[in-house]
PDB file of C-alpha atoms in Angstrom:
ATOM      1  CA  MET A  12      -4.301   4.138  26.832  1.00  0.00           C
ATOM      2  CA  SER A  13      -1.334   5.825  27.886  1.00  0.00           C
ATOM      3  CA  SER A  14       1.500   7.691  25.772  1.00  0.00           C
ATOM      4  CA  GLY A  15       4.219   7.378  28.535  1.00  0.00           C
ATOM      5  CA  THR A  16       7.353   9.156  28.141  1.00  0.00           C
ATOM      6  CA  GLU A  17       9.768   6.212  27.632  1.00  0.00           C
ATOM      7  CA  LEU A  18       9.806   6.429  24.097  1.00  0.00           C
ATOM      8  CA  GLY A  19      12.390   8.691  22.668  1.00  0.00           C
ATOM      9  CA  ALA A  20      11.894  10.942  19.597  1.00  0.00           C
ATOM     10  CA  GLU A  21      12.617   9.682  16.041  1.00  0.00           C
ATOM     11  CA  GLU A  22      15.089  11.435  13.954  1.00  0.00           C
ATOM     12  CA  ALA A  23      13.918  14.734  12.401  1.00  0.00           C
ATOM     13  CA  GLY A  24      12.066  14.431   9.036  1.00  0.00           C
ATOM     14  CA  PRO A  25       8.551  14.695   7.576  1.00  0.00           C
ATOM     15  CA  ALA A  26       5.800  13.768   9.947  1.00  0.00           C
ATOM     16  CA  PRO A  27       4.416  10.344   8.868  1.00  0.00           C
ATOM     17  CA  ASN A  28       0.471  10.137   7.924  1.00  0.00           C
ATOM     18  CA  VAL A  29      -0.975   7.625   9.916  1.00  0.00           C
ATOM     19  CA  LEU A  30      -4.913   6.568   8.850  1.00  0.00           C
ATOM     20  CA  ILE A  31      -6.835   5.127  12.130  1.00  0.00           C
ATOM     21  CA  VAL A  32      -9.692   3.511  11.111  1.00  0.00           C
ATOM     22  CA  GLU A  33     -11.745   2.634  14.282  1.00  0.00           C
ATOM     23  CA  ASP A  34     -15.491   3.115  15.039  1.00  0.00           C
ATOM     24  CA  ASP A  35     -14.978   3.650  18.801  1.00  0.00           C
ATOM     25  CA  GLU A  36     -14.834   7.370  18.785  1.00  0.00           C
ATOM     26  CA  ALA A  37     -12.913   7.796  21.962  1.00  0.00           C
ATOM     27  CA  LEU A  38     -10.455   5.132  21.191  1.00  0.00           C
ATOM     28  CA  ALA A  39      -9.655   6.751  17.887  1.00  0.00           C
ATOM     29  CA  GLU A  40      -9.225   9.989  19.668  1.00  0.00           C
ATOM     30  CA  GLU A  41      -6.876   8.745  22.337  1.00  0.00           C
ATOM     31  CA  MET A  42      -4.983   7.104  19.735  1.00  0.00           C
ATOM     32  CA  ALA A  43      -4.886  10.097  17.549  1.00  0.00           C
ATOM     33  CA  LEU A  44      -3.497  12.125  20.558  1.00  0.00           C
ATOM     34  CA  THR A  45      -1.034   9.795  21.345  1.00  0.00           C
ATOM     35  CA  LEU A  46       0.243   9.475  17.866  1.00  0.00           C
ATOM     36  CA  SER A  47       0.364  13.297  17.583  1.00  0.00           C
ATOM     37  CA  ASP A  48       2.337  13.759  20.809  1.00  0.00           C
ATOM     38  CA  TYR A  49       5.110  11.434  19.005  1.00  0.00           C
ATOM     39  CA  GLY A  50       5.347  13.692  16.088  1.00  0.00           C
ATOM     40  CA  MET A  51       2.838  11.818  13.697  1.00  0.00           C
ATOM     41  CA  ARG A  52       0.082  13.157  11.667  1.00  0.00           C
ATOM     42  CA  PRO A  53      -3.061  11.116  12.377  1.00  0.00           C
ATOM     43  CA  THR A  54      -6.221  10.931  10.484  1.00  0.00           C
ATOM     44  CA  THR A  55      -9.240   8.880  11.665  1.00  0.00           C
ATOM     45  CA  ALA A  56     -11.998   7.364   9.931  1.00  0.00           C
ATOM     46  CA  ALA A  57     -15.063   5.608  11.608  1.00  0.00           C
ATOM     47  CA  THR A  58     -16.399   3.537   8.744  1.00  0.00           C
ATOM     48  CA  TRP A  59     -14.917   1.263   5.951  1.00  0.00           C
ATOM     49  CA  GLU A  60     -16.275   3.680   3.306  1.00  0.00           C
ATOM     50  CA  ALA A  61     -14.669   6.764   4.949  1.00  0.00           C
ATOM     51  CA  ALA A  62     -11.366   4.840   5.204  1.00  0.00           C
ATOM     52  CA  ILE A  63     -11.249   4.272   1.636  1.00  0.00           C
ATOM     53  CA  ALA A  64     -12.194   7.824   0.644  1.00  0.00           C
ATOM     54  CA  ALA A  65      -9.265   8.950   3.046  1.00  0.00           C
ATOM     55  CA  VAL A  66      -6.663   6.664   1.462  1.00  0.00           C
ATOM     56  CA  GLU A  67      -7.823   7.986  -2.020  1.00  0.00           C
ATOM     57  CA  ALA A  68      -7.571  11.617  -0.827  1.00  0.00           C
ATOM     58  CA  ALA A  69      -4.308  11.397   0.980  1.00  0.00           C
ATOM     59  CA  PRO A  70      -2.120   8.116   0.581  1.00  0.00           C
ATOM     60  CA  PRO A  71      -0.958   7.147   4.158  1.00  0.00           C
ATOM     61  CA  ASP A  72       2.465   5.958   5.356  1.00  0.00           C
ATOM     62  CA  LEU A  73       0.729   3.611   7.617  1.00  0.00           C
ATOM     63  CA  VAL A  74      -2.685   2.289   8.373  1.00  0.00           C
ATOM     64  CA  VAL A  75      -4.279   1.153  11.850  1.00  0.00           C
ATOM     65  CA  LEU A  76      -7.438  -0.950  11.069  1.00  0.00           C
ATOM     66  CA  ASP A  77      -9.953  -2.087  13.323  1.00  0.00           C
ATOM     67  CA  GLN A  78     -11.004  -5.598  12.592  1.00  0.00           C
ATOM     68  CA  ARG A  79     -14.734  -4.668  13.165  1.00  0.00           C
ATOM     69  CA  LEU A  80     -16.522  -1.754  12.185  1.00  0.00           C
ATOM     70  CA  GLY A  81     -19.854  -2.189  13.354  1.00  0.00           C
ATOM     71  CA  ARG A  82     -20.894  -5.320  11.492  1.00  0.00           C
ATOM     72  CA  VAL A  83     -18.079  -4.966   8.866  1.00  0.00           C
ATOM     73  CA  ASP A  84     -15.438  -7.772   8.971  1.00  0.00           C
ATOM     74  CA  THR A  85     -12.293  -5.828   7.414  1.00  0.00           C
ATOM     75  CA  LEU A  86     -10.185  -8.931   7.152  1.00  0.00           C
ATOM     76  CA  PRO A  87     -11.898 -10.028   3.779  1.00  0.00           C
ATOM     77  CA  ARG A  88     -11.544  -6.602   2.570  1.00  0.00           C
ATOM     78  CA  ILE A  89      -7.719  -6.141   3.240  1.00  0.00           C
ATOM     79  CA  GLY A  90      -7.110  -6.898  -0.382  1.00  0.00           C
ATOM     80  CA  MET A  91      -9.060  -4.219  -1.577  1.00  0.00           C
ATOM     81  CA  LEU A  92      -7.122  -1.971   0.674  1.00  0.00           C
ATOM     82  CA  ARG A  93      -4.006  -3.309  -0.686  1.00  0.00           C
ATOM     83  CA  SER A  94      -4.972  -2.385  -4.019  1.00  0.00           C
ATOM     84  CA  LEU A  95      -5.230   1.320  -3.159  1.00  0.00           C
ATOM     85  CA  THR A  96      -1.900   1.352  -0.954  1.00  0.00           C
ATOM     86  CA  ASP A  97       1.142  -0.163  -0.241  1.00  0.00           C
ATOM     87  CA  ALA A  98       1.289   1.258   3.268  1.00  0.00           C
ATOM     88  CA  PRO A  99       1.738  -1.141   6.136  1.00  0.00           C
ATOM     89  CA  VAL A 100      -1.699  -2.372   7.733  1.00  0.00           C
ATOM     90  CA  LEU A 101      -1.749  -3.175  11.252  1.00  0.00           C
ATOM     91  CA  ILE A 102      -4.952  -4.910  12.207  1.00  0.00           C
ATOM     92  CA  LEU A 103      -6.344  -3.820  15.773  1.00  0.00           C
ATOM     93  CA  THR A 104      -8.697  -6.172  17.477  1.00  0.00           C
ATOM     94  CA  GLY A 105     -10.071  -7.721  20.650  1.00  0.00           C
ATOM     95  CA  ASN A 106     -10.299 -10.877  19.237  1.00  0.00           C
ATOM     96  CA  ARG A 107      -7.777 -13.455  20.421  1.00  0.00           C
ATOM     97  CA  VAL A 108      -8.473 -16.461  18.185  1.00  0.00           C
ATOM     98  CA  GLU A 109      -5.366 -17.517  16.466  1.00  0.00           C
ATOM     99  CA  THR A 110      -6.940 -18.289  13.277  1.00  0.00           C
ATOM    100  CA  ASP A 111      -8.107 -14.769  12.622  1.00  0.00           C
ATOM    101  CA  ARG A 112      -4.499 -13.610  13.321  1.00  0.00           C
ATOM    102  CA  ILE A 113      -2.938 -16.146  10.848  1.00  0.00           C
ATOM    103  CA  VAL A 114      -5.569 -15.448   8.180  1.00  0.00           C
ATOM    104  CA  ALA A 115      -4.918 -11.533   8.396  1.00  0.00           C
ATOM    105  CA  LEU A 116      -1.365 -12.143   7.973  1.00  0.00           C
ATOM    106  CA  GLU A 117      -1.822 -14.541   5.061  1.00  0.00           C
ATOM    107  CA  ILE A 118      -3.957 -12.081   3.222  1.00  0.00           C
ATOM    108  CA  GLY A 119      -1.892  -8.988   3.493  1.00  0.00           C
ATOM    109  CA  ALA A 120      -1.872  -7.525   6.889  1.00  0.00           C
ATOM    110  CA  ASP A 121       1.560  -6.596   8.146  1.00  0.00           C
ATOM    111  CA  ASP A 122       0.817  -6.961  12.106  1.00  0.00           C
ATOM    112  CA  PHE A 123      -2.105  -7.781  14.491  1.00  0.00           C
ATOM    113  CA  LEU A 124      -2.474  -5.856  17.581  1.00  0.00           C
ATOM    114  CA  LEU A 125      -4.570  -6.881  20.317  1.00  0.00           C
ATOM    115  CA  LYS A 126      -6.911  -4.546  22.526  1.00  0.00           C
ATOM    116  CA  PRO A 127      -6.112  -2.944  25.059  1.00  0.00           C
ATOM    117  CA  ILE A 128      -2.951  -1.685  23.565  1.00  0.00           C
ATOM    118  CA  SER A 129      -0.734   0.591  25.417  1.00  0.00           C
ATOM    119  CA  GLY A 130       0.318   4.168  23.640  1.00  0.00           C
ATOM    120  CA  ARG A 131       3.854   2.933  24.183  1.00  0.00           C
ATOM    121  CA  GLU A 132       3.350  -0.209  22.282  1.00  0.00           C
ATOM    122  CA  LEU A 133       1.085   1.158  19.517  1.00  0.00           C
ATOM    123  CA  VAL A 134       3.926   4.064  18.727  1.00  0.00           C
ATOM    124  CA  ALA A 135       6.706   1.424  18.894  1.00  0.00           C
ATOM    125  CA  ARG A 136       4.960  -1.041  16.359  1.00  0.00           C
ATOM    126  CA  ILE A 137       4.213   1.840  14.141  1.00  0.00           C
ATOM    127  CA  ARG A 138       7.756   3.185  14.269  1.00  0.00           C
ATOM    128  CA  ALA A 139       9.065  -0.388  13.597  1.00  0.00           C
ATOM    129  CA  HIS A 140       6.908  -0.826  10.392  1.00  0.00           C
ATOM    130  CA  LEU A 141       7.740   2.762   9.080  1.00  0.00           C
ATOM    131  CA  ARG A 142      11.346   1.988   9.509  1.00  0.00           C
ATOM    132  CA  ARG A 143      10.986  -1.166   7.726  1.00  0.00           C
ATOM    133  CA  VAL A 144       9.267   0.449   4.821  1.00  0.00           C
ATOM    134  CA  GLN A 145      12.032   3.188   4.691  1.00  0.00           C
ATOM    135  CA  GLN A 146      14.906   0.638   4.661  1.00  0.00           C
ATOM    136  CA  THR A 147      13.185  -1.234   1.668  1.00  0.00           C
ATOM    137  CA  ARG A 148      13.359   2.156  -0.479  1.00  0.00           C
ATOM    138  CA  PRO A 149      16.490   3.411  -2.467  1.00  0.00           C
ATOM    139  CA  PRO A 150      17.869   6.555  -1.341  1.00  0.00           C
ATOM    140  CA  GLU A 151      16.536   9.447  -3.258  1.00  0.00           C
ATOM    141  CA  LYS A 152      19.713  10.248  -5.003  1.00  0.00           C
ATOM    142  CA  GLU A 153      19.872   6.636  -6.406  1.00  0.00           C
ATOM    143  CA  ARG A 154      16.168   6.880  -7.549  1.00  0.00           C
ATOM    144  CA  GLU A 155      17.190  10.084  -9.377  1.00  0.00           C
ATOM    145  CA  LYS A 156      20.005   8.667 -11.293  1.00  0.00           C
ATOM    146  CA  GLU A 157      18.015   5.838 -12.745  1.00  0.00           C
ATOM    147  CA  PRO A 158      17.617   6.139 -16.314  1.00  0.00           C
ATOM    148  CA  ASP A 159      14.173   7.201 -17.421  1.00  0.00           C
ATOM    149  CA  GLN A 160      13.886   4.111 -19.548  1.00  0.00           C
ATOM    150  CA  ALA A 161       9.955   3.965 -19.168  1.00  0.00           C
ATOM    151  CA  GLN A 162       9.535   7.629 -20.076  1.00  0.00           C
ATOM    152  CA  ALA A 163      11.571   7.032 -23.302  1.00  0.00           C
ATOM    153  CA  GLN A 164       9.521   3.901 -24.438  1.00  0.00           C
ATOM    154  CA  SER A 165       6.114   5.468 -23.247  1.00  0.00           C
ATOM    155  CA  GLN A 166       6.705   8.634 -25.528  1.00  0.00           C
ATOM    156  CA  ALA A 167       6.459   6.690 -28.587  1.00  0.00           C
ATOM    157  CA  GLY A 168       3.108   5.484 -27.834  1.00  0.00           C
ATOM    158  CA  THR A 169       1.982   9.227 -26.625  1.00  0.00           C
ATOM    159  CA  TRP A 170       2.034   8.384 -22.907  1.00  0.00           C
ATOM    160  CA  THR A 171       4.997   9.586 -20.688  1.00  0.00           C
ATOM    161  CA  LEU A 172       5.841   7.506 -17.422  1.00  0.00           C
ATOM    162  CA  LEU A 173       7.904   9.995 -15.233  1.00  0.00           C
ATOM    163  CA  THR A 174       9.668   7.885 -12.730  1.00  0.00           C
ATOM    164  CA  VAL A 175      11.197  10.727 -10.715  1.00  0.00           C
ATOM    165  CA  GLU A 176       8.232  12.963 -10.522  1.00  0.00           C
ATOM    166  CA  ARG A 177       5.945   9.544 -10.086  1.00  0.00           C
ATOM    167  CA  GLU A 178       3.312  10.783 -12.834  1.00  0.00           C
ATOM    168  CA  LEU A 179       1.825   8.877 -15.873  1.00  0.00           C
ATOM    169  CA  ARG A 180       0.635  11.557 -18.460  1.00  0.00           C
ATOM    170  CA  ARG A 181      -1.464  11.102 -21.475  1.00  0.00           C
ATOM    171  CA  GLY A 182      -0.797  12.401 -25.141  1.00  0.00           C
ATOM    172  CA  ASP A 183      -2.703  15.485 -23.973  1.00  0.00           C
ATOM    173  CA  GLY A 184      -0.562  16.091 -20.984  1.00  0.00           C
ATOM    174  CA  SER A 185      -3.137  15.131 -18.609  1.00  0.00           C
ATOM    175  CA  VAL A 186      -2.053  13.337 -15.359  1.00  0.00           C
ATOM    176  CA  VAL A 187      -3.689   9.748 -14.698  1.00  0.00           C
ATOM    177  CA  PRO A 188      -4.372   9.485 -11.220  1.00  0.00           C
ATOM    178  CA  LEU A 189      -2.600   6.624  -9.692  1.00  0.00           C
ATOM    179  CA  THR A 190      -2.096   5.199  -6.164  1.00  0.00           C
ATOM    180  CA  GLY A 191       1.539   4.635  -5.118  1.00  0.00           C
ATOM    181  CA  ALA A 192       1.093   0.985  -5.498  1.00  0.00           C
ATOM    182  CA  GLU A 193      -0.340   1.359  -9.095  1.00  0.00           C
ATOM    183  CA  PHE A 194       2.584   3.348 -10.183  1.00  0.00           C
ATOM    184  CA  ASP A 195       5.128   1.135  -8.866  1.00  0.00           C
ATOM    185  CA  LEU A 196       3.554  -1.852 -10.486  1.00  0.00           C
ATOM    186  CA  LEU A 197       3.507   0.068 -13.623  1.00  0.00           C
ATOM    187  CA  ALA A 198       6.774   1.208 -13.444  1.00  0.00           C
ATOM    188  CA  VAL A 199       8.326  -2.291 -12.678  1.00  0.00           C
ATOM    189  CA  LEU A 200       6.298  -3.810 -15.575  1.00  0.00           C
ATOM    190  CA  ALA A 201       7.604  -1.193 -18.004  1.00  0.00           C
ATOM    191  CA  GLU A 202      11.235  -1.712 -17.150  1.00  0.00           C
ATOM    192  CA  ALA A 203      10.924  -4.768 -19.148  1.00  0.00           C
ATOM    193  CA  PRO A 204       8.226  -4.513 -22.043  1.00  0.00           C
ATOM    194  CA  GLY A 205       7.305  -7.625 -23.586  1.00  0.00           C
ATOM    195  CA  HIS A 206       9.018  -9.819 -20.913  1.00  0.00           C
ATOM    196  CA  PRO A 207       6.769 -11.395 -18.449  1.00  0.00           C
ATOM    197  CA  VAL A 208       7.355 -10.462 -14.752  1.00  0.00           C
ATOM    198  CA  ASP A 209       6.354 -13.004 -12.311  1.00  0.00           C
ATOM    199  CA  ARG A 210       3.919 -12.532  -9.334  1.00  0.00           C
ATOM    200  CA  GLU A 211       6.823 -13.148  -6.661  1.00  0.00           C
ATOM    201  CA  THR A 212       8.989 -10.464  -7.990  1.00  0.00           C
ATOM    202  CA  LEU A 213       5.761  -8.112  -8.607  1.00  0.00           C
ATOM    203  CA  THR A 214       4.526  -8.576  -4.954  1.00  0.00           C
ATOM    204  CA  LYS A 215       7.917  -8.340  -3.385  1.00  0.00           C
ATOM    205  CA  ARG A 216       8.900  -4.800  -5.291  1.00  0.00           C
ATOM    206  CA  VAL A 217       5.322  -3.573  -5.335  1.00  0.00           C
ATOM    207  CA  LEU A 218       3.525  -4.536  -1.991  1.00  0.00           C
ATOM    208  CA  ARG A 219       6.962  -5.293  -0.278  1.00  0.00           C
ATOM    209  CA  ARG A 220       5.830  -8.696   1.138  1.00  0.00           C
ATOM    210  CA  PRO A 221       6.329 -12.295  -0.142  1.00  0.00           C
ATOM    211  CA  TRP A 222       3.661 -13.749  -2.669  1.00  0.00           C
ATOM    212  CA  ARG A 223       1.387 -16.589  -1.691  1.00  0.00           C
ATOM    213  CA  PRO A 224      -0.764 -18.732  -4.215  1.00  0.00           C
ATOM    214  CA  ASP A 225      -4.042 -17.450  -2.407  1.00  0.00           C
ATOM    215  CA  ASP A 226      -2.897 -13.636  -2.560  1.00  0.00           C
ATOM    216  CA  ARG A 227      -5.257 -11.775  -4.829  1.00  0.00           C
ATOM    217  CA  ALA A 228      -3.866  -8.352  -3.776  1.00  0.00           C
ATOM    218  CA  LEU A 229      -1.767  -8.211  -6.967  1.00  0.00           C
ATOM    219  CA  ASP A 230      -4.459  -9.249  -9.374  1.00  0.00           C
ATOM    220  CA  ASN A 231      -6.813  -6.585  -7.937  1.00  0.00           C
ATOM    221  CA  LEU A 232      -4.085  -4.042  -8.221  1.00  0.00           C
ATOM    222  CA  VAL A 233      -3.554  -4.970 -12.010  1.00  0.00           C
ATOM    223  CA  MET A 234      -7.400  -4.721 -12.342  1.00  0.00           C
ATOM    224  CA  HIS A 235      -7.740  -1.190 -11.252  1.00  0.00           C
ATOM    225  CA  LEU A 236      -4.663  -0.009 -13.002  1.00  0.00           C
ATOM    226  CA  ARG A 237      -6.048  -1.628 -16.381  1.00  0.00           C
ATOM    227  CA  ARG A 238      -9.143   0.552 -15.502  1.00  0.00           C
ATOM    228  CA  LYS A 239      -7.244   3.740 -15.266  1.00  0.00           C
ATOM    229  CA  LEU A 240      -5.550   3.095 -18.257  1.00  0.00           C
ATOM    230  CA  GLY A 241      -8.787   3.289 -20.129  1.00  0.00           C
ATOM    231  CA  PRO A 242      -9.785   1.529 -23.261  1.00  0.00           C
ATOM    232  CA  GLY A 243      -6.992  -0.942 -24.310  1.00  0.00           C
ATOM    233  CA  GLY A 244      -5.872  -1.182 -20.633  1.00  0.00           C
ATOM    234  CA  ASP A 245      -6.510  -4.884 -20.845  1.00  0.00           C
ATOM    235  CA  ARG A 246      -4.237  -5.333 -23.889  1.00  0.00           C
ATOM    236  CA  ALA A 247      -1.486  -2.960 -22.466  1.00  0.00           C
ATOM    237  CA  ILE A 248      -0.776  -5.189 -19.481  1.00  0.00           C
ATOM    238  CA  THR A 249      -1.382  -8.973 -20.050  1.00  0.00           C
ATOM    239  CA  ALA A 250      -1.551 -12.171 -17.748  1.00  0.00           C
ATOM    240  CA  ILE A 251       0.582 -14.880 -18.956  1.00  0.00           C
ATOM    241  CA  ARG A 252      -0.292 -18.123 -17.394  1.00  0.00           C
ATOM    242  CA  SER A 253       1.926 -19.640 -14.886  1.00  0.00           C
ATOM    243  CA  GLN A 254       4.458 -16.689 -15.597  1.00  0.00           C
ATOM    244  CA  GLY A 255       2.917 -13.338 -14.376  1.00  0.00           C
ATOM    245  CA  TYR A 256       2.090 -10.262 -16.106  1.00  0.00           C
ATOM    246  CA  VAL A 257       3.489  -8.419 -19.182  1.00  0.00           C
ATOM    247  CA  PHE A 258       3.759  -4.804 -20.188  1.00  0.00           C
ATOM    248  CA  THR A 259       2.876  -4.821 -23.936  1.00  0.00           C
ATOM    249  CA  GLY A 260       2.778  -1.091 -24.557  1.00  0.00           C
ATOM    250  CA  PHE A 261       0.320   2.100 -23.488  1.00  0.00           C
ATOM    251  CA  PRO A 262      -3.251   2.027 -25.303  1.00  0.00           C
ATOM    252  CA  ARG A 263      -3.399   4.018 -28.779  1.00  0.00           C
ATOM    253  CA  GLY A 264      -4.859   7.274 -28.713  1.00  0.00           C
TER     254      GLY A 264
END
C-alpha cells in the first residue's frame, strides 16, 4: 500500500479517530501509518472482541472492518456493531462475490473496499464518508440553541437528559454510559413523549441511513438502551406494532 502524495490536506480540525479492524498485522500497521500521514488518529484491533472493546472505550469516527478475522465472518455481526456506534463502517475484503457486497450494504455497511487497496483510495474513501457524516450534523451553534425540552421533561421523573452535554443523568446525579447512537435514539424519542416515532425516521436520524424491513440494527439499539435504563427500561421505550417506538417516560426511582 502506497500513501502517495497526490491527495491534499483536509481542512484544519480535530483529527478523526479511525478504527482499523484487521488480523493481518503487517497490513494493519501499513494502513495505520498511511492514515497517520494524512492527519488521522488510527487505532488497530486484530479480533472481533478487541474491536468491540475499542469501540466502547473510545467511540470512533469511522471503522475499517476486515470481512474475515480468522474464522469469524464479520458481516453477520454488523448489526451488533451498529448498536454500539453510528460511525461509518467500511468493509475491507478480498472477496469479490457480488452477493456479499450487496448483503454487507443491506445490513448496515457504508462501503465495500476490495483488497488490495491503495493508500490513496483508502484515504479518499474515508474522507468522503467523514464529510458526509459532517454534512448531516447540524452546526454546533444551532444545536446549542435547541430548547432543552427533553431535560425539562426528564427532571419530573428524576432523570436529566442534557442535550448539549449529551449526557443522561439519574436522579442521584450519576451518568448513564451511553454510546453516541444510544443517546441520539433517546433524544429523538424524548422529543415527542407519548407519540410513536416510526422506524424509518429513527433509522435516518439515528443511524443516518434508510431503513429496510430486514434491518435489525435499530431493534438491537433499543434493546441495549432499555438495559442501560435499568428496571423499567422496557416500559420506558415501548414498541408499537406497525408504527415504531414510543417514549413513555423514564423509570421511577
